[in-house]
PDB file of C-alpha atoms in Angstrom:
ATOM      1  CA  MET Y   1      -2.179 -19.535   8.397  1.00 47.00           C
ATOM      2  CA  LYS Y   2      -4.788 -19.807  10.722  1.00 48.00           C
ATOM      3  CA  ARG Y   3      -7.347 -17.802   8.419  1.00 55.00           C
ATOM      4  CA  ILE Y   4      -9.973 -20.318   6.343  1.00 49.00           C
ATOM      5  CA  ILE Y   5      -7.408 -22.684   4.472  1.00 49.00           C
ATOM      6  CA  PRO Y   6     -10.054 -24.091   1.455  1.00 45.00           C
ATOM      7  CA  LEU Y   7     -10.323 -27.507   1.896  1.00 39.00           C
ATOM      8  CA  LEU Y   8      -8.351 -28.445  -1.066  1.00 42.00           C
ATOM      9  CA  ALA Y   9      -5.382 -26.851  -0.228  1.00 41.00           C
ATOM     10  CA  ALA Y  10      -5.497 -28.441   3.179  1.00 45.00           C
ATOM     11  CA  ALA Y  11      -5.612 -31.650   1.589  1.00 40.00           C
ATOM     12  CA  VAL Y  12      -2.981 -30.820  -0.986  1.00 42.00           C
ATOM     13  CA  LEU Y  13      -0.713 -28.953   1.696  1.00 42.00           C
ATOM     14  CA  ALA Y  14      -0.558 -31.556   4.260  1.00 42.00           C
ATOM     15  CA  PRO Y  15       3.031 -31.768   5.229  1.00 42.00           C
ATOM     16  CA  GLN Y  16       4.612 -35.202   5.225  1.00 39.00           C
ATOM     17  CA  ASP Y  17       7.551 -34.625   8.041  1.00 45.00           C
ATOM     18  CA  ALA Y  18       8.070 -31.936  10.348  1.00 42.00           C
ATOM     19  CA  GLY Y  19      10.370 -30.485   8.095  1.00 51.00           C
ATOM     20  CA  SER Y  20       8.700 -29.504   5.401  1.00 57.00           C
ATOM     21  CA  HIS Y  21       7.514 -26.168   6.983  1.00 76.00           C
ATOM     22  CA  PRO Y  22       6.698 -23.651   5.579  1.00 90.00           C
ATOM     23  CA  HIS Y  23       3.943 -24.414   2.936  1.00 91.00           C
ATOM     24  CA  ILE Y  24       2.785 -20.878   1.943  1.00 94.00           C
ATOM     25  CA  PHE Y  25       5.237 -18.506   1.107  1.00 96.00           C
ATOM     26  CA  VAL Y  26       4.177 -14.642   0.322  1.00 97.00           C
ATOM     27  CA  ASP Y  27       5.539 -11.667  -0.414  1.00 97.00           C
ATOM     28  CA  THR Y  28       5.163  -9.079   1.729  1.00 97.00           C
ATOM     29  CA  ALA Y  29       4.739  -4.946   1.245  1.00 97.00           C
ATOM     30  CA  LEU Y  30       3.456  -2.448   3.905  1.00 98.00           C
ATOM     31  CA  LYS Y  31       2.157   0.804   3.911  1.00 97.00           C
ATOM     32  CA  VAL Y  32       2.556   2.673   7.283  1.00 98.00           C
ATOM     33  CA  ILE Y  33       0.513   5.433   8.053  1.00 97.00           C
ATOM     34  CA  VAL Y  34       1.397   8.155  10.443  1.00 97.00           C
ATOM     35  CA  SER Y  35       0.091  11.752  10.599  1.00 95.00           C
ATOM     36  CA  ASP Y  36       2.199  14.727  10.378  1.00 92.00           C
ATOM     37  CA  THR Y  37       2.220  15.215  14.223  1.00 93.00           C
ATOM     38  CA  GLY Y  38       3.834  11.669  14.211  1.00 94.00           C
ATOM     39  CA  GLN Y  39       1.164   9.864  15.165  1.00 96.00           C
ATOM     40  CA  LEU Y  40       1.026   6.059  14.034  1.00 97.00           C
ATOM     41  CA  GLU Y  41      -2.923   5.733  12.562  1.00 97.00           C
ATOM     42  CA  ALA Y  42      -3.073   2.395  10.464  1.00 98.00           C
ATOM     43  CA  VAL Y  43      -1.058   0.036   8.608  1.00 98.00           C
ATOM     44  CA  GLU Y  44      -1.836  -1.342   4.694  1.00 98.00           C
ATOM     45  CA  ILE Y  45      -0.572  -4.660   4.238  1.00 98.00           C
ATOM     46  CA  THR Y  46      -0.106  -6.229   1.024  1.00 98.00           C
ATOM     47  CA  TRP Y  47      -0.340 -10.295   0.577  1.00 98.00           C
ATOM     48  CA  ALA Y  48       1.217 -11.650  -2.986  1.00 97.00           C
ATOM     49  CA  TYR Y  49       0.608 -15.372  -2.729  1.00 97.00           C
ATOM     50  CA  ASP Y  50       2.988 -18.020  -4.349  1.00 96.00           C
ATOM     51  CA  GLU Y  51       1.951 -19.535  -7.838  1.00 95.00           C
ATOM     52  CA  PHE Y  52       1.010 -22.905  -6.117  1.00 95.00           C
ATOM     53  CA  TYR Y  53      -1.182 -21.786  -3.144  1.00 96.00           C
ATOM     54  CA  SER Y  54      -2.932 -19.225  -5.924  1.00 95.00           C
ATOM     55  CA  LEU Y  55      -4.049 -22.503  -7.637  1.00 94.00           C
ATOM     56  CA  LEU Y  56      -5.049 -24.235  -5.014  1.00 94.00           C
ATOM     57  CA  ILE Y  57      -7.260 -21.250  -4.446  1.00 95.00           C
ATOM     58  CA  PHE Y  58      -8.541 -21.476  -8.113  1.00 95.00           C
ATOM     59  CA  GLU Y  59      -9.358 -25.012  -8.098  1.00 94.00           C
ATOM     60  CA  ASP Y  60     -11.285 -24.770  -4.528  1.00 93.00           C
ATOM     61  CA  ARG Y  61     -13.351 -22.188  -5.746  1.00 94.00           C
ATOM     62  CA  GLY Y  62     -13.727 -23.001  -9.286  1.00 94.00           C
ATOM     63  CA  LEU Y  63     -12.056 -20.487 -10.667  1.00 94.00           C
ATOM     64  CA  ASP Y  64      -9.603 -20.151 -13.930  1.00 88.00           C
ATOM     65  CA  GLY Y  65     -11.215 -22.851 -15.929  1.00 88.00           C
ATOM     66  CA  ASP Y  66      -9.048 -22.316 -19.040  1.00 88.00           C
ATOM     67  CA  TYR Y  67      -5.983 -22.287 -16.424  1.00 85.00           C
ATOM     68  CA  ASP Y  68      -4.432 -19.048 -17.942  1.00 87.00           C
ATOM     69  CA  GLY Y  69      -3.344 -17.274 -14.804  1.00 85.00           C
ATOM     70  CA  ALA Y  70      -6.139 -14.995 -15.438  1.00 88.00           C
ATOM     71  CA  LEU Y  71      -9.754 -14.030 -14.518  1.00 93.00           C
ATOM     72  CA  THR Y  72     -12.569 -12.982 -15.789  1.00 92.00           C
ATOM     73  CA  ALA Y  73     -14.200  -9.909 -14.178  1.00 94.00           C
ATOM     74  CA  GLN Y  74     -17.349 -12.262 -12.847  1.00 95.00           C
ATOM     75  CA  GLU Y  75     -14.479 -14.520 -11.343  1.00 94.00           C
ATOM     76  CA  LEU Y  76     -12.197 -11.801  -9.524  1.00 95.00           C
ATOM     77  CA  ALA Y  77     -15.534 -10.411  -8.056  1.00 96.00           C
ATOM     78  CA  ARG Y  78     -16.204 -13.799  -6.762  1.00 95.00           C
ATOM     79  CA  LEU Y  79     -12.532 -14.090  -5.370  1.00 96.00           C
ATOM     80  CA  GLN Y  80     -12.843 -10.313  -3.240  1.00 96.00           C
ATOM     81  CA  GLY Y  81     -12.278 -10.703   0.007  1.00 95.00           C
ATOM     82  CA  PHE Y  82     -11.474 -14.172   0.299  1.00 95.00           C
ATOM     83  CA  ASP Y  83      -8.412 -14.119   2.834  1.00 95.00           C
ATOM     84  CA  MET Y  84     -10.108 -11.797   5.188  1.00 95.00           C
ATOM     85  CA  ALA Y  85     -12.735 -14.410   6.708  1.00 90.00           C
ATOM     86  CA  TRP Y  86     -10.237 -14.863   9.975  1.00 93.00           C
ATOM     87  CA  VAL Y  87     -11.263 -17.554  12.659  1.00 90.00           C
ATOM     88  CA  GLU Y  88     -11.752 -16.943  16.152  1.00 88.00           C
ATOM     89  CA  GLY Y  89      -8.230 -15.851  17.637  1.00 87.00           C
ATOM     90  CA  PHE Y  90      -6.550 -15.112  14.267  1.00 91.00           C
ATOM     91  CA  GLN Y  91      -4.266 -12.167  15.246  1.00 92.00           C
ATOM     92  CA  GLY Y  92      -3.488 -11.362  11.329  1.00 96.00           C
ATOM     93  CA  ASP Y  93      -0.030 -12.174  11.420  1.00 97.00           C
ATOM     94  CA  THR Y  94       0.959  -8.907  11.498  1.00 97.00           C
ATOM     95  CA  TYR Y  95       2.823  -7.771  14.995  1.00 97.00           C
ATOM     96  CA  LEU Y  96       3.325  -4.399  16.132  1.00 98.00           C
ATOM     97  CA  THR Y  97       5.236  -3.221  19.254  1.00 97.00           C
ATOM     98  CA  ARG Y  98       6.724  -0.348  20.826  1.00 95.00           C
ATOM     99  CA  ALA Y  99       9.045  -0.347  24.108  1.00 93.00           C
ATOM    100  CA  GLY Y 100       8.473  -4.294  24.284  1.00 92.00           C
ATOM    101  CA  VAL Y 101       4.398  -2.865  24.330  1.00 95.00           C
ATOM    102  CA  VAL Y 102       2.323  -4.981  21.919  1.00 96.00           C
ATOM    103  CA  LEU Y 103      -0.160  -2.146  20.122  1.00 97.00           C
ATOM    104  CA  GLU Y 104      -3.450  -3.334  19.265  1.00 96.00           C
ATOM    105  CA  LEU Y 105      -4.792  -3.112  15.577  1.00 97.00           C
ATOM    106  CA  GLY Y 106      -8.360  -3.053  14.586  1.00 95.00           C
ATOM    107  CA  ALA Y 107     -10.386  -5.461  12.215  1.00 95.00           C
ATOM    108  CA  PRO Y 108      -8.915  -5.896   8.746  1.00 96.00           C
ATOM    109  CA  GLU Y 109     -10.316  -3.685   6.016  1.00 97.00           C
ATOM    110  CA  HIS Y 110     -10.315  -5.515   2.657  1.00 97.00           C
ATOM    111  CA  LEU Y 111      -9.130  -2.949   0.158  1.00 98.00           C
ATOM    112  CA  ALA Y 112      -8.917  -4.705  -2.998  1.00 97.00           C
ATOM    113  CA  THR Y 113      -7.686  -8.383  -4.645  1.00 97.00           C
ATOM    114  CA  GLU Y 114      -5.956  -8.757  -7.817  1.00 96.00           C
ATOM    115  CA  VAL Y 115      -4.480 -11.655 -10.089  1.00 96.00           C
ATOM    116  CA  ALA Y 116      -1.540 -11.256 -12.444  1.00 94.00           C
ATOM    117  CA  ASP Y 117       1.071 -14.219 -13.773  1.00 91.00           C
ATOM    118  CA  GLY Y 118      -1.494 -16.526 -12.107  1.00 92.00           C
ATOM    119  CA  ARG Y 119      -0.678 -15.097  -8.253  1.00 96.00           C
ATOM    120  CA  ILE Y 120      -3.293 -13.304  -6.162  1.00 97.00           C
ATOM    121  CA  THR Y 121      -2.268 -10.044  -4.645  1.00 97.00           C
ATOM    122  CA  THR Y 122      -4.347  -8.714  -2.031  1.00 98.00           C
ATOM    123  CA  ARG Y 123      -4.528  -5.956   0.008  1.00 98.00           C
ATOM    124  CA  HIS Y 124      -6.046  -4.819   3.328  1.00 98.00           C
ATOM    125  CA  ARG Y 125      -5.858  -1.967   6.404  1.00 98.00           C
ATOM    126  CA  ARG Y 126      -5.651  -2.325   9.925  1.00 98.00           C
ATOM    127  CA  VAL Y 127      -5.890   0.997  11.842  1.00 98.00           C
ATOM    128  CA  LEU Y 128      -4.304   0.997  15.484  1.00 97.00           C
ATOM    129  CA  ALA Y 129      -7.114   0.782  18.132  1.00 95.00           C
ATOM    130  CA  GLU Y 130      -5.392   4.202  19.640  1.00 94.00           C
ATOM    131  CA  PRO Y 131      -2.833   6.100  17.772  1.00 94.00           C
ATOM    132  CA  GLN Y 132       0.694   5.943  18.974  1.00 93.00           C
ATOM    133  CA  ALA Y 133       3.748   7.743  18.521  1.00 96.00           C
ATOM    134  CA  ALA Y 134       5.627   6.305  15.411  1.00 97.00           C
ATOM    135  CA  ASP Y 135       9.323   6.722  16.857  1.00 96.00           C
ATOM    136  CA  GLY Y 136      10.633   3.384  17.722  1.00 96.00           C
ATOM    137  CA  VAL Y 137       7.739   1.089  16.522  1.00 97.00           C
ATOM    138  CA  VAL Y 138       8.541  -2.108  15.511  1.00 98.00           C
ATOM    139  CA  ILE Y 139       6.491  -4.325  12.982  1.00 98.00           C
ATOM    140  CA  LYS Y 140       7.130  -7.948  12.043  1.00 98.00           C
ATOM    141  CA  ALA Y 141       5.037 -10.304   9.910  1.00 97.00           C
ATOM    142  CA  TYR Y 142       4.440 -13.590  10.701  1.00 96.00           C
ATOM    143  CA  ASP Y 143       2.854 -16.966  11.536  1.00 94.00           C
ATOM    144  CA  PRO Y 144       3.750 -18.140  14.445  1.00 92.00           C
ATOM    145  CA  GLY Y 145       3.219 -21.437  13.496  1.00 88.00           C
ATOM    146  CA  TYR Y 146       5.571 -20.757  10.501  1.00 90.00           C
ATOM    147  CA  TYR Y 147       2.930 -22.772   8.144  1.00 91.00           C
ATOM    148  CA  THR Y 148       3.207 -19.222   6.010  1.00 94.00           C
ATOM    149  CA  ALA Y 149       6.359 -17.666   5.626  1.00 95.00           C
ATOM    150  CA  TYR Y 150       6.148 -13.752   4.657  1.00 97.00           C
ATOM    151  CA  THR Y 151       9.010 -12.220   3.173  1.00 96.00           C
ATOM    152  CA  MET Y 152       9.735  -8.080   3.159  1.00 95.00           C
ATOM    153  CA  THR Y 153       9.871  -7.998  -0.687  1.00 94.00           C
ATOM    154  CA  GLY Y 154       6.856  -6.466  -1.890  1.00 90.00           C
ATOM    155  CA  GLY Y 155       8.325  -2.381  -0.649  1.00 93.00           C
ATOM    156  CA  LEU Y 156       7.924  -0.347   2.372  1.00 96.00           C
ATOM    157  CA  GLU Y 157       6.246   2.555   2.233  1.00 96.00           C
ATOM    158  CA  VAL Y 158       5.943   5.501   5.499  1.00 97.00           C
ATOM    159  CA  SER Y 159       4.099   8.751   5.578  1.00 94.00           C
ATOM    160  CA  GLY Y 160       4.409  11.513   7.771  1.00 93.00           C
ATOM    161  CA  GLY Y 161       8.217  12.086   7.400  1.00 91.00           C
ATOM    162  CA  CYS Y 162       9.280   8.997   8.922  1.00 95.00           C
ATOM    163  CA  GLN Y 163      11.645   6.187   7.657  1.00 95.00           C
ATOM    164  CA  ALA Y 164      11.646   2.504   8.053  1.00 95.00           C
ATOM    165  CA  SER Y 165      14.686   0.221   8.302  1.00 95.00           C
ATOM    166  CA  VAL Y 166      14.205  -3.249   7.541  1.00 96.00           C
ATOM    167  CA  THR Y 167      16.654  -6.000   9.103  1.00 96.00           C
ATOM    168  CA  PRO Y 168      16.430  -9.379   7.772  1.00 96.00           C
ATOM    169  CA  PRO Y 169      16.362 -12.492  10.208  1.00 95.00           C
ATOM    170  CA  ASP Y 170      19.233 -14.449  11.193  1.00 93.00           C
ATOM    171  CA  LEU Y 171      18.499 -17.858   9.498  1.00 91.00           C
ATOM    172  CA  ASP Y 172      21.072 -19.675  10.952  1.00 93.00           C
ATOM    173  CA  ALA Y 173      20.039 -18.892  14.645  1.00 93.00           C
ATOM    174  CA  ALA Y 174      16.253 -19.899  13.496  1.00 90.00           C
ATOM    175  CA  TYR Y 175      17.202 -22.945  11.718  1.00 87.00           C
ATOM    176  CA  THR Y 176      18.750 -24.171  15.054  1.00 90.00           C
ATOM    177  CA  LYS Y 177      15.871 -22.731  17.050  1.00 88.00           C
ATOM    178  CA  VAL Y 178      13.413 -25.037  15.094  1.00 83.00           C
ATOM    179  CA  GLU Y 179      16.220 -28.093  15.252  1.00 83.00           C
ATOM    180  CA  GLU Y 180      16.715 -27.637  19.120  1.00 82.00           C
ATOM    181  CA  LEU Y 181      13.124 -27.687  19.748  1.00 82.00           C
ATOM    182  CA  LEU Y 182      11.580 -30.404  17.465  1.00 72.00           C
ATOM    183  CA  TYR Y 183      14.479 -32.728  18.948  1.00 71.00           C
ATOM    184  CA  ALA Y 184      12.761 -31.954  22.165  1.00 65.00           C
ATOM    185  CA  MET Y 185       9.480 -33.850  20.999  1.00 68.00           C
ATOM    186  CA  PRO Y 186       8.399 -37.116  19.949  1.00 65.00           C
ATOM    187  CA  ALA Y 187       8.267 -37.111  16.224  1.00 62.00           C
ATOM    188  CA  ASP Y 188       4.825 -38.456  16.177  1.00 60.00           C
ATOM    189  CA  GLN Y 189       3.824 -34.630  17.538  1.00 58.00           C
ATOM    190  CA  ALA Y 190       6.235 -32.823  15.404  1.00 55.00           C
ATOM    191  CA  GLU Y 191       3.553 -31.617  13.142  1.00 58.00           C
ATOM    192  CA  GLU Y 192       0.603 -31.618  15.287  1.00 63.00           C
ATOM    193  CA  ALA Y 193       2.662 -29.436  18.062  1.00 65.00           C
ATOM    194  CA  TYR Y 194       4.617 -27.572  15.476  1.00 69.00           C
ATOM    195  CA  PRO Y 195       6.851 -24.831  17.605  1.00 75.00           C
ATOM    196  CA  GLU Y 196       5.895 -21.189  17.120  1.00 82.00           C
ATOM    197  CA  VAL Y 197       9.187 -20.422  15.669  1.00 88.00           C
ATOM    198  CA  GLY Y 198       7.977 -17.986  12.903  1.00 92.00           C
ATOM    199  CA  GLU Y 199       8.859 -15.006  14.730  1.00 94.00           C
ATOM    200  CA  ALA Y 200      12.477 -16.037  14.187  1.00 94.00           C
ATOM    201  CA  PHE Y 201      12.201 -15.959  10.518  1.00 95.00           C
ATOM    202  CA  ALA Y 202      10.432 -12.793  10.186  1.00 96.00           C
ATOM    203  CA  ASP Y 203      12.085  -9.099   9.080  1.00 97.00           C
ATOM    204  CA  THR Y 204      11.833  -6.852  11.502  1.00 97.00           C
ATOM    205  CA  VAL Y 205      10.856  -3.087  10.415  1.00 97.00           C
ATOM    206  CA  ARG Y 206      11.637  -0.102  12.646  1.00 97.00           C
ATOM    207  CA  LEU Y 207      10.035   3.334  12.497  1.00 97.00           C
ATOM    208  CA  SER Y 208      12.092   6.207  13.400  1.00 96.00           C
ATOM    209  CA  CYS Y 209      10.958  10.268  12.963  1.00 93.00           C
ATOM    210  CA  GLY Y 210      12.531  13.275  13.358  1.00 78.00           C
ATOM    211  CA  ALA Y 211      16.101  14.254  13.619  1.00 61.00           C
TER     212      ALA Y 211
END
């Protein structure tokens, strides 16, 4: 994860070996906004963080002092937009392509941050720099360095009369790729220069429109 990581989280999650990737687990949902004319305009992205990472966020920000997994209204207000402070160069871990061409997304717009049962869930919108024909667009959610694992388990909604299919990753091939790349580098460099294998573990969402 290349957005700002709280210092406490970074300390606790510091990996002991290369095989410990990933460290943060995010249930992901997508709402794909397509116009009535079949133009892809924006995507709304939901991230539901795992309980352990949510706890680290609470600890780092001094929230949930009674440890009941719920926040007061004042605490929740302080948490709003906490994961929108992206460092320069961070692409948002959401990638869109069409016919192999990368589609540029605008800056994120925070929509909501909620807490339930000890888990933080956030939602944000990203508008395409230029609307594109939605048919054939491929969407993947992944962290290139696989520090964060995104899984399309939160739901998928598509407007504009289009549909979407989800293809899970070939995990055997993905783990084989990791082993081959790690084996090729010195062990003391494996964590600092962990290979960019995140895409191999990503679900593939493909849009189709029309008959």
